[in-house]
Short mmCIF file of C-alpha atoms and ligand atoms in Angstrom, two decimals:
data_model
loop_
_atom_site.label_atom_id
_atom_site.label_comp_id
_atom_site.label_asym_id
_atom_site.label_seq_id
_atom_site.Cartn_x
_atom_site.Cartn_y
_atom_site.Cartn_z
CA MET A 1 -0.15 0.02 -0.01
CA GLN A 2 1.52 3.29 -1.13
CA ILE A 3 0.70 6.66 0.27
CA GLY A 4 -0.16 9.20 -2.25
CA ILE A 5 1.67 12.66 -2.42
CA ASP A 6 1.92 14.57 -5.88
CA PHE A 7 5.36 14.81 -7.41
CA THR A 8 3.97 15.86 -10.60
CA ALA A 9 7.17 16.99 -12.91
CA ARG A 10 9.55 16.87 -9.89
CA HIS A 11 12.85 15.36 -10.88
CA VAL A 12 13.82 12.28 -8.75
CA VAL A 13 17.41 10.80 -9.08
CA VAL A 14 18.05 7.33 -7.67
CA PHE A 15 21.50 5.84 -7.61
CA GLY A 16 21.42 2.07 -7.30
CA GLY A 17 17.66 2.45 -8.28
CA THR A 18 17.22 -0.34 -10.67
CA THR A 19 16.51 -3.24 -8.24
CA GLY A 20 15.29 -3.93 -4.70
CA ILE A 21 14.67 -1.41 -2.25
CA ASN A 22 15.81 1.63 -4.44
CA PHE A 23 13.82 0.30 -7.16
CA GLY A 24 10.80 0.28 -5.07
CA ILE A 25 11.49 3.97 -3.96
CA ALA A 26 11.83 4.92 -7.98
CA ASP A 27 8.69 3.25 -8.47
CA ALA A 28 6.69 5.05 -6.00
CA PHE A 29 7.87 8.37 -7.21
CA ALA A 30 7.03 7.37 -10.69
CA ARG A 31 3.57 6.31 -9.72
CA GLN A 32 3.25 9.92 -8.01
CA GLY A 33 4.03 11.60 -11.29
CA ALA A 34 7.81 12.33 -10.81
CA ARG A 35 10.23 12.37 -13.66
CA VAL A 36 12.67 9.61 -12.66
CA THR A 37 16.19 8.94 -13.37
CA VAL A 38 17.60 5.58 -12.32
CA ALA A 39 21.39 4.61 -12.47
CA SER A 40 23.45 1.58 -11.70
CA ARG A 41 26.34 -0.48 -13.18
CA LYS A 42 24.48 -3.13 -15.21
CA GLN A 43 23.08 -1.93 -18.48
CA GLU A 44 20.58 -4.89 -18.29
CA ASN A 45 19.19 -3.72 -15.01
CA VAL A 46 19.12 -0.15 -16.20
CA ASP A 47 16.95 -1.31 -19.20
CA ALA A 48 14.66 -3.30 -17.03
CA ALA A 49 14.07 -0.72 -14.48
CA VAL A 50 13.26 2.03 -17.20
CA THR A 51 10.83 -0.29 -19.06
CA ALA A 52 8.93 -1.18 -15.62
CA LEU A 53 8.86 2.64 -14.75
CA ARG A 54 7.80 3.94 -17.90
CA ALA A 55 4.60 1.63 -17.63
CA HIS A 56 3.41 4.26 -15.11
CA GLY A 57 3.34 6.63 -18.04
CA GLY A 58 5.64 9.28 -16.95
CA GLN A 59 9.10 10.28 -18.03
CA VAL A 60 11.99 8.08 -17.00
CA CYS A 61 15.76 8.31 -17.67
CA GLY A 62 18.23 5.46 -17.37
CA VAL A 63 22.01 5.64 -17.04
CA ALA A 64 24.51 2.91 -16.50
CA ALA A 65 27.37 4.34 -14.19
CA ASP A 66 29.26 2.83 -11.34
CA VAL A 67 29.24 4.98 -8.35
CA ARG A 68 32.96 4.18 -7.74
CA ASP A 69 33.72 6.26 -10.71
CA PHE A 70 33.54 9.82 -9.84
CA ASP A 71 33.49 11.18 -13.56
CA ALA A 72 30.82 8.52 -14.51
CA VAL A 73 28.46 9.75 -11.74
CA GLY A 74 28.98 13.24 -12.84
CA ALA A 75 28.07 12.26 -16.43
CA ALA A 76 24.93 10.43 -15.49
CA ILE A 77 23.76 13.28 -13.53
CA ALA A 78 24.45 15.79 -16.49
CA THR A 79 22.57 13.56 -18.64
CA SER A 80 19.54 13.54 -16.13
CA VAL A 81 19.70 17.08 -15.66
CA ASP A 82 19.77 18.01 -19.28
CA GLN A 83 16.61 16.03 -19.76
CA PHE A 84 14.71 16.89 -16.71
CA GLY A 85 16.21 19.94 -15.16
CA PRO A 86 17.27 20.58 -11.49
CA ILE A 87 17.08 17.65 -9.18
CA ASP A 88 14.23 17.75 -6.43
CA VAL A 89 14.83 14.55 -4.71
CA LEU A 90 18.23 12.49 -4.64
CA ILE A 91 18.26 9.10 -3.32
CA SER A 92 21.86 7.40 -2.82
CA GLY A 93 21.51 3.81 -2.30
CA ALA A 94 23.88 1.77 -4.20
CA ALA A 95 25.54 -0.78 -1.81
CA GLY A 96 27.38 -4.14 -1.94
CA ASN A 97 27.66 -6.70 0.68
CA PHE A 98 28.89 -10.14 1.42
CA LEU A 99 29.23 -12.14 4.77
CA CYS A 100 32.81 -12.66 5.86
CA GLU A 101 34.69 -12.33 9.06
CA ALA A 102 37.61 -9.51 9.07
CA LYS A 103 40.38 -11.91 9.62
CA ASP A 104 39.40 -13.76 6.40
CA MET A 105 38.72 -10.50 4.50
CA SER A 106 41.25 -9.34 1.75
CA SER A 107 42.00 -5.70 1.50
CA ASN A 108 40.26 -5.61 -1.54
CA GLY A 109 37.14 -7.27 -0.27
CA PHE A 110 37.01 -4.51 2.54
CA LYS A 111 37.90 -1.68 -0.01
CA VAL A 112 35.22 -2.63 -2.48
CA VAL A 113 32.23 -2.29 0.01
CA VAL A 114 33.73 1.08 1.30
CA ASP A 115 34.18 2.31 -2.18
CA ILE A 116 30.69 1.48 -3.20
CA ASP A 117 28.74 2.22 -0.17
CA LEU A 118 30.72 5.48 1.26
CA VAL A 119 32.87 6.76 -1.41
CA GLY A 120 30.10 6.15 -4.04
CA THR A 121 27.71 8.35 -1.56
CA PHE A 122 30.22 11.13 -1.56
CA HIS A 123 30.51 10.82 -5.37
CA VAL A 124 26.70 11.02 -5.68
CA LEU A 125 26.19 13.83 -3.47
CA ARG A 126 29.16 16.07 -4.60
CA GLN A 127 28.17 15.58 -8.17
CA ALA A 128 24.75 16.63 -7.73
CA HIS A 129 25.23 19.37 -5.29
CA ALA A 130 25.55 22.01 -8.05
CA HIS A 131 22.22 20.57 -9.64
CA LEU A 132 20.02 20.38 -6.36
CA ARG A 133 17.14 22.66 -6.27
CA ARG A 134 17.61 25.35 -3.74
CA PRO A 135 15.77 26.02 -1.78
CA GLY A 136 13.66 22.72 -1.58
CA ALA A 137 15.76 19.67 -2.33
CA SER A 138 15.62 16.64 -0.42
CA VAL A 139 18.49 13.97 -0.09
CA ILE A 140 17.95 10.74 1.27
CA ASN A 141 20.83 8.28 2.05
CA ILE A 142 19.91 4.62 2.43
CA THR A 143 21.94 3.27 5.21
CA ALA A 144 21.62 -0.14 7.46
CA PRO A 145 21.27 -1.20 10.78
CA GLN A 146 24.84 -2.58 11.03
CA SER A 147 25.86 1.10 10.87
CA PHE A 148 24.86 1.62 14.60
CA VAL A 149 24.81 -1.88 15.92
CA PRO A 150 27.98 -3.87 15.27
CA MET A 151 27.65 -7.10 13.65
CA ARG A 152 30.10 -9.94 13.13
CA TYR A 153 30.66 -10.66 9.65
CA GLN A 154 29.98 -7.02 8.68
CA ALA A 155 33.16 -5.11 9.26
CA HIS A 156 33.30 -3.67 5.86
CA ALA A 157 29.69 -2.62 5.59
CA SER A 158 29.40 -1.36 9.28
CA ALA A 159 32.32 0.85 8.74
CA ALA A 160 31.07 1.95 5.45
CA LYS A 161 27.28 2.73 6.52
CA ALA A 162 28.72 4.18 9.72
CA GLY A 163 30.53 6.72 7.57
CA VAL A 164 27.58 7.28 5.41
CA ASP A 165 25.48 8.37 8.53
CA GLN A 166 28.17 10.96 9.69
CA PHE A 167 28.60 12.24 6.17
CA THR A 168 24.78 12.81 6.07
CA ARG A 169 24.74 14.76 9.25
CA VAL A 170 27.94 16.88 8.27
CA LEU A 171 26.22 17.94 4.90
CA ALA A 172 22.76 18.60 6.73
CA LEU A 173 24.94 21.27 8.44
CA GLU A 174 26.76 22.45 5.37
CA TRP A 175 24.00 22.35 2.97
CA GLY A 176 20.95 23.55 5.41
CA GLU A 177 21.53 27.02 4.58
CA GLU A 178 20.96 26.51 0.93
CA GLY A 179 17.58 25.11 1.71
CA ILE A 180 18.76 21.48 1.06
CA ARG A 181 17.74 18.82 3.67
CA LEU A 182 19.44 15.52 4.38
CA ASN A 183 18.35 12.48 5.74
CA SER A 184 18.91 8.75 5.87
CA ILE A 185 16.88 5.58 6.06
CA SER A 186 17.74 2.56 7.86
CA PRO A 187 15.71 -0.46 6.43
CA GLY A 188 14.96 -3.49 8.58
CA PRO A 189 14.83 -6.89 6.75
CA ILE A 190 12.76 -6.06 3.63
CA ASP A 191 11.42 -9.23 1.95
CA GLY A 192 12.26 -10.18 -1.76
CA THR A 193 15.52 -8.18 -1.94
CA GLU A 194 19.10 -9.29 -2.63
CA GLY A 195 20.30 -7.96 0.50
CA PHE A 196 17.91 -9.63 2.80
CA ARG A 197 18.23 -13.05 0.82
CA LYS A 198 22.02 -12.99 0.73
CA LEU A 199 22.72 -11.65 4.33
CA MET A 200 19.72 -12.97 6.39
CA ALA A 201 17.66 -15.74 4.57
CA PRO A 202 19.78 -17.94 2.55
CA THR A 203 17.63 -21.02 3.70
CA PRO A 204 13.75 -21.16 4.64
CA GLU A 205 15.15 -21.74 8.41
CA ASP A 206 17.25 -18.73 8.39
CA ARG A 207 14.32 -16.80 7.00
CA GLU A 208 11.90 -18.05 9.71
CA PHE A 209 14.38 -17.23 12.39
CA ALA A 210 14.97 -13.73 11.05
CA ARG A 211 11.09 -13.16 11.17
CA LYS A 212 10.96 -14.05 14.81
CA GLN A 213 13.59 -11.53 15.64
CA VAL A 214 11.63 -8.56 14.45
CA PRO A 215 9.35 -7.08 17.26
CA MET A 216 6.54 -6.90 14.79
CA GLN A 217 7.12 -10.48 13.44
CA ARG A 218 7.22 -9.60 10.02
CA PHE A 219 9.39 -8.49 7.36
CA GLY A 220 9.42 -5.17 5.73
CA SER A 221 8.02 -4.66 2.18
CA LEU A 222 9.31 -2.21 -0.64
CA ASP A 223 6.35 -0.05 0.02
CA ASP A 224 7.23 0.45 3.65
CA ILE A 225 10.50 1.99 2.52
CA ALA A 226 9.03 3.61 -0.25
CA ASN A 227 6.29 5.55 1.83
CA LEU A 228 9.16 6.73 4.24
CA SER A 229 10.84 8.26 1.22
CA LEU A 230 7.90 9.90 -0.04
CA PHE A 231 7.11 11.45 3.07
CA LEU A 232 10.72 12.64 3.71
CA ALA A 233 10.97 14.08 0.21
CA SER A 234 7.49 15.91 0.56
CA PRO A 235 6.67 19.45 2.02
CA TYR A 236 5.20 17.43 5.09
CA ALA A 237 8.96 16.85 6.21
CA ALA A 238 9.97 20.43 5.55
CA TYR A 239 11.53 20.69 8.94
CA ILE A 240 13.27 17.35 9.19
CA SER A 241 16.94 17.19 8.30
CA GLY A 242 20.14 15.53 9.71
CA ALA A 243 17.77 12.49 10.87
CA LEU A 244 18.51 8.69 10.73
CA ILE A 245 15.15 6.94 10.62
CA PRO A 246 14.78 3.20 11.18
CA CYS A 247 12.07 1.68 9.18
CA ASP A 248 12.17 -1.70 10.58
CA GLY A 249 9.22 -2.84 12.47
CA GLY A 250 10.80 -1.80 15.79
CA GLY A 251 14.07 -3.66 15.67
CA ALA A 252 16.52 -0.82 15.50
CA LEU A 253 18.82 -2.31 18.01
CA GLU A 254 18.45 -6.04 17.96
CA SER A 255 16.20 -7.36 15.20
CA VAL A 256 18.74 -7.97 12.45
CA LYS A 257 21.92 -8.73 14.32
CA PRO A 258 20.94 -12.30 15.68
CA ALA A 259 19.51 -13.50 12.23
CA LEU A 260 22.49 -11.96 10.32
CA GLU A 261 25.06 -13.60 12.61
CA ALA A 262 23.29 -16.88 12.36
CA ALA A 263 23.46 -16.81 8.83
CA GLY A 264 27.10 -16.08 9.00
CA ASN A 265 27.95 -19.08 11.41
CA SER A 266 26.07 -21.10 8.73
CA TYR A 267 28.43 -19.98 6.12
CA ARG A 268 31.50 -20.21 8.22
CA GLY A 269 30.32 -23.89 8.92
CA THR A 270 30.12 -24.37 5.20
CA LEU A 271 33.57 -23.07 4.78
CA GLY A 272 34.95 -25.23 7.44
CA SER A 273 33.36 -28.48 6.14
CA GLN A 274 34.98 -27.61 2.81
CA GLY A 275 38.55 -26.73 4.25
C1 HXC B 1 34.92 -12.84 0.92
C2 HXC B 1 34.73 -11.57 -1.00
C3 HXC B 1 33.42 -12.16 -1.23
C4 HXC B 1 32.94 -13.04 -0.14
C5 HXC B 1 33.73 -10.75 -2.86
N1 HXC B 1 34.80 -10.80 -2.11
N2 HXC B 1 32.57 -11.72 -2.28
N3 HXC B 1 35.44 -11.94 0.12
N4 HXC B 1 33.76 -13.28 1.04
N5 HXC B 1 31.68 -13.82 -0.12
C6 HXC B 1 36.04 -10.11 -2.42
C7 HXC B 1 36.66 -10.77 -3.71
O1 HXC B 1 37.45 -11.81 -3.29
C8 HXC B 1 37.64 -9.60 -4.01
O2 HXC B 1 38.66 -9.45 -3.23
C9 HXC B 1 36.52 -8.27 -3.57
O3 HXC B 1 35.80 -8.94 -2.60
C10 HXC B 1 35.95 -7.74 -4.70
O4 HXC B 1 35.12 -8.68 -5.47
P1 HXC B 1 34.61 -8.61 -6.92
O5 HXC B 1 33.56 -9.75 -7.13
O6 HXC B 1 35.68 -8.40 -7.76
O7 HXC B 1 33.84 -7.15 -6.78
P2 HXC B 1 32.74 -6.59 -7.56
O8 HXC B 1 32.54 -7.50 -8.92
O9 HXC B 1 32.96 -5.00 -7.76
O10 HXC B 1 31.54 -6.77 -6.76
C11 HXC B 1 31.33 -6.32 -5.76
C12 HXC B 1 30.74 -7.06 -4.42
C13 HXC B 1 29.33 -7.72 -5.09
C14 HXC B 1 30.42 -6.28 -3.24
C15 HXC B 1 31.62 -7.92 -4.05
O11 HXC B 1 28.71 -8.55 -4.08
C16 HXC B 1 28.26 -6.74 -5.48
O12 HXC B 1 28.18 -6.25 -6.67
N6 HXC B 1 27.29 -6.49 -4.77
C17 HXC B 1 26.21 -5.81 -5.28
C18 HXC B 1 24.76 -6.40 -4.93
C19 HXC B 1 24.69 -6.30 -3.26
O13 HXC B 1 25.55 -6.92 -2.77
N7 HXC B 1 23.46 -6.03 -2.64
C20 HXC B 1 23.22 -6.44 -1.43
C21 HXC B 1 23.39 -5.05 -0.72
S1 HXC B 1 22.56 -5.31 0.92
P3 HXC B 1 40.08 -9.88 -3.82
O14 HXC B 1 41.15 -9.66 -2.90
O15 HXC B 1 39.85 -11.38 -4.09
O16 HXC B 1 40.38 -9.32 -5.37
C22 HXC B 1 23.40 -4.35 1.97
C23 HXC B 1 22.83 -4.22 3.47
C24 HXC B 1 22.01 -5.02 3.73
O17 HXC B 1 24.24 -3.57 1.69
C25 HXC B 1 21.59 -4.90 5.07
C26 HXC B 1 20.81 -6.14 5.89
C27 HXC B 1 20.64 -6.21 7.03
P1 NAP B 2 20.28 -4.48 -4.15
O1 NAP B 2 18.96 -4.99 -4.98
O2 NAP B 2 21.38 -5.27 -4.70
O3 NAP B 2 20.36 -3.15 -4.57
C1 NAP B 2 21.77 -2.65 -4.83
C2 NAP B 2 21.62 -1.66 -6.10
O4 NAP B 2 22.72 -0.79 -6.23
C3 NAP B 2 21.45 -2.44 -7.35
O5 NAP B 2 20.45 -1.76 -8.15
C4 NAP B 2 22.82 -2.38 -8.02
O6 NAP B 2 22.61 -2.40 -9.51
C5 NAP B 2 23.29 -1.13 -7.47
N1 NAP B 2 24.86 -1.00 -7.26
C6 NAP B 2 25.69 -2.21 -6.74
N2 NAP B 2 26.85 -1.71 -6.87
C7 NAP B 2 26.88 -0.59 -7.46
C8 NAP B 2 27.93 0.41 -7.97
N3 NAP B 2 29.24 0.11 -7.90
N4 NAP B 2 27.50 1.59 -8.70
C9 NAP B 2 26.29 1.69 -9.14
N5 NAP B 2 25.30 0.81 -8.56
C10 NAP B 2 25.61 -0.18 -7.82
O7 NAP B 2 20.08 -4.42 -2.74
P2 NAP B 2 18.96 -4.26 -1.59
O8 NAP B 2 18.94 -5.15 -0.70
O9 NAP B 2 17.76 -3.67 -2.22
O10 NAP B 2 19.57 -2.85 -1.05
C11 NAP B 2 19.31 -1.66 -1.32
C12 NAP B 2 20.07 -0.62 -0.21
O11 NAP B 2 19.27 -0.99 0.94
C13 NAP B 2 21.22 -0.72 0.00
O12 NAP B 2 22.03 0.45 0.26
C14 NAP B 2 21.34 -1.70 1.43
O13 NAP B 2 22.53 -1.44 2.06
C15 NAP B 2 20.16 -1.23 1.97
N6 NAP B 2 19.68 -2.21 3.06
C16 NAP B 2 18.87 -3.19 2.81
C17 NAP B 2 18.32 -4.06 3.51
C18 NAP B 2 17.45 -5.16 2.99
O14 NAP B 2 16.87 -5.91 3.75
N7 NAP B 2 17.66 -5.72 1.64
C19 NAP B 2 18.29 -3.86 4.72
C20 NAP B 2 19.11 -2.69 5.32
C21 NAP B 2 19.75 -1.88 4.38
P3 NAP B 2 23.71 -2.92 -10.41
O15 NAP B 2 24.19 -4.36 -9.94
O16 NAP B 2 23.16 -2.88 -11.81
O17 NAP B 2 24.92 -1.93 -10.26
#
């Protein structure tokens, strides 16, 4: 169930917006009349997302770009601004992840997640800044519970997302006087997504264990996150900036950790039996 807030002719840019949670956000804005740009690495993901979003009848731009490439991010933003004008809403949600203990992680394995999640977020916001509507633009970074709850097997993502959180707060200070708001959303376990399947529910047993850890005893949906994004980008949130808002069925401090660590224990057991 999606809430209805009119975004007709607003320009919404979603990095990492071709699948999962971020696609759900792009889809919600497209349904509300926005002109939507989605960007991610794989051309086939971009093409599929553009086709799906155009079904809502609005204007859609898709660009293939890797957020680790500063110039490619700049070119993607330039393309979208040429088509749809200044950016009213910017979502930065590209991320990479895998389960691995720090002692087994290669330097490149740690770096790749920091580069996508944290440096990528810097690239997106830095390149977009000159094109954000001022006053009025709303920037939303997608973070994760491991940014504030330390979790085994998540040294890379915990460090990267904690960096995203503090980066969001600093820019809320620096860009506030320009009339730009910055907030971040921390999703709980969102059903049907790659991050949830890979990290917490590789088996039906893991999935059921994860469900029981959520105080509300259910997983989140794409609409749960999309609705919060619509609200944060709307005039109803005009005085909210610098906030990190969990959208997680009440599990901000505990829900994900036991399930993720159990999945990690299983993964380590698999490695052990192979070794
Ligand atoms: C140990 C691993 C590994 C694994 C990769 N690496 N997978 N190390 N265990 N399972 C190491 C590789 O060996 C390599 O290091 C380095 O990481 C880079 O791997 P590549 O495959 O070359 O990188 P790349 O093709 O750029 O892919 C990046 C990726 C990949 C992060 C590894 O998983 C990806 O593209 N993911 C995007 C989709 C995704 O993960 N979505 C979920 C987001 S969920 P060496 O030293 O060998 O070169 C999320 C939070 C969810 O963010 C929160 C839920 C609570
Ligand atoms: P997902 O479907 O894998 O989404 C990740 C998106 O980022 C994809 O569109 C991917 O497309 C893109 N991407 C990955 N690396 C990129 C790069 N280097 N450059 C540009 N785009 C890149 O995963 P998801 O689970 O929905 O996660 C979405 C966001 O929610 C992430 O920020 C994640 O940390 C956060 N989150 C998810 C959950 C959950 O339950 N799923 C919980 C908490 C937080 P390409 O492969 O085409 O690049």
